[in-house]
Coordinates of C-alpha atoms in Angstrom, one line a residue:
M1332 CA 46.6 25.9 113.2
D1333 CA 43.2 26.7 114.4
T1334 CA 42.0 30.1 113.2
K1335 CA 40.2 30.8 116.5
Y1336 CA 43.4 30.1 118.4
I1337 CA 45.4 32.3 116.1
E1338 CA 43.0 35.1 116.7
Q1339 CA 42.9 34.5 120.3
E1340 CA 46.7 34.6 120.3
R1341 CA 46.7 38.1 118.1
Y1342 CA 44.1 39.6 120.5
Q1343 CA 46.2 38.6 123.6
R1344 CA 49.2 40.3 122.0
A1345 CA 47.4 43.3 121.0
A1346 CA 45.8 43.6 124.6
K1347 CA 49.5 43.4 125.9
Q1348 CA 50.7 46.1 123.6
V1349 CA 47.7 48.4 124.8
K1350 CA 48.4 47.8 128.1
K1351 CA 52.2 48.9 127.7
I1352 CA 51.1 51.9 125.8
K1353 CA 48.4 52.9 128.6
G1354 CA 51.4 52.4 131.3
F1355 CA 53.5 54.8 129.3
Y1356 CA 50.7 57.4 129.1
S1357 CA 50.0 57.1 132.7
H1358 CA 53.7 57.4 133.5
A1359 CA 53.8 60.6 131.3
L1360 CA 50.7 62.3 133.0
V1361 CA 52.4 61.5 136.5
Y1362 CA 55.6 63.1 135.4
I1363 CA 54.1 66.0 134.1
V1364 CA 51.8 66.7 137.1
I1365 CA 54.6 65.9 139.8
N1366 CA 56.9 68.3 137.8
I1367 CA 54.4 71.0 137.6
M1368 CA 54.0 70.8 141.4
I1369 CA 57.7 71.0 141.8
V1370 CA 58.0 74.0 139.7
I1371 CA 54.9 75.6 141.7
I1372 CA 56.8 74.9 145.2
N1373 CA 60.2 75.9 143.9
I1374 CA 58.9 79.3 142.4
Q1375 CA 57.2 79.8 146.0
N1376 CA 60.5 79.2 147.9
L1377 CA 62.5 81.8 145.6
D1378 CA 64.0 84.8 147.2
P1379 CA 62.8 88.0 145.9
G1380 CA 64.7 88.7 142.7
E1381 CA 66.1 85.2 142.6
S1382 CA 66.1 83.5 139.3
Y1383 CA 64.4 80.1 138.9
F1384 CA 67.2 78.7 136.5
H1385 CA 69.3 77.1 138.9
W1386 CA 70.5 73.4 138.1
H1387 CA 68.9 72.1 141.4
N1388 CA 65.6 73.0 140.0
F1389 CA 65.8 70.7 137.1
I1390 CA 67.4 67.7 138.5
T1391 CA 64.0 65.7 138.9
L1392 CA 62.9 66.9 135.5
F1393 CA 66.0 65.8 133.9
F1394 CA 66.7 62.4 135.4
W1395 CA 63.0 61.4 135.5
G1396 CA 62.8 62.7 131.9
I1397 CA 65.5 60.2 130.9
G1398 CA 63.6 57.5 132.5
L1399 CA 60.3 58.4 130.9
L1400 CA 62.1 58.5 127.3
A1401 CA 63.7 54.9 128.1
H1402 CA 60.0 53.7 128.9
G1403 CA 58.7 55.2 125.6
L1404 CA 61.4 53.9 123.7
S1405 CA 60.8 50.4 125.2
V1406 CA 57.1 50.6 124.4
F1407 CA 57.0 52.2 120.7
I1408 CA 60.5 51.6 119.2
P1409 CA 60.3 47.7 119.0
T1410 CA 57.2 48.0 116.5
M1411 CA 58.7 50.7 114.6
V1412 CA 62.0 49.0 114.1
M1413 CA 61.0 45.5 113.8
G1414 CA 57.5 45.7 112.4
K1415 CA 54.2 44.8 113.9
D1416 CA 54.3 41.3 112.9
W1417 CA 57.8 40.5 114.0
E1418 CA 57.2 38.9 117.2
E1419 CA 54.6 36.5 115.6
R1420 CA 57.1 35.8 112.9
K1421 CA 59.8 34.8 115.3
I1422 CA 57.5 32.6 117.4
R1423 CA 56.5 30.8 114.3
E1424 CA 60.3 30.5 113.2
Y1425 CA 61.0 28.9 116.8
M1426 CA 58.2 26.7 116.7
E1427 CA 59.1 25.3 113.3
K1428 CA 62.8 24.8 114.4
S1429 CA 61.8 23.0 117.6
K1430 CA 59.3 20.8 115.7
N1431 CA 61.9 20.0 113.1
N1432 CA 64.7 19.0 115.6
R1433 CA 62.5 16.5 117.9
W1434 CA 64.2 13.4 119.0
E1435 CA 61.9 10.6 117.5

């Protein structure tokens, strides 16, 4: 294979991974900002002497937090579990299989 092509492919994969990480960080930032706003609004709507710690004040934080956790796992776990070059190795493996199984 042409080394220029391989480098271009690696660059595209790296750019794709950086885009995923950036998307996760954007998601996390929006999560933090919105939940701070919700906390402020909820505190302003409390009756005098009422405690903030009611389940309904944490529903958004909790369920959106589960979604954020899933997003983070989808971005970071594949690299940690399978290694950096797993995708490249798998692509090469499938390319070799298809090359060897051609009808000629």
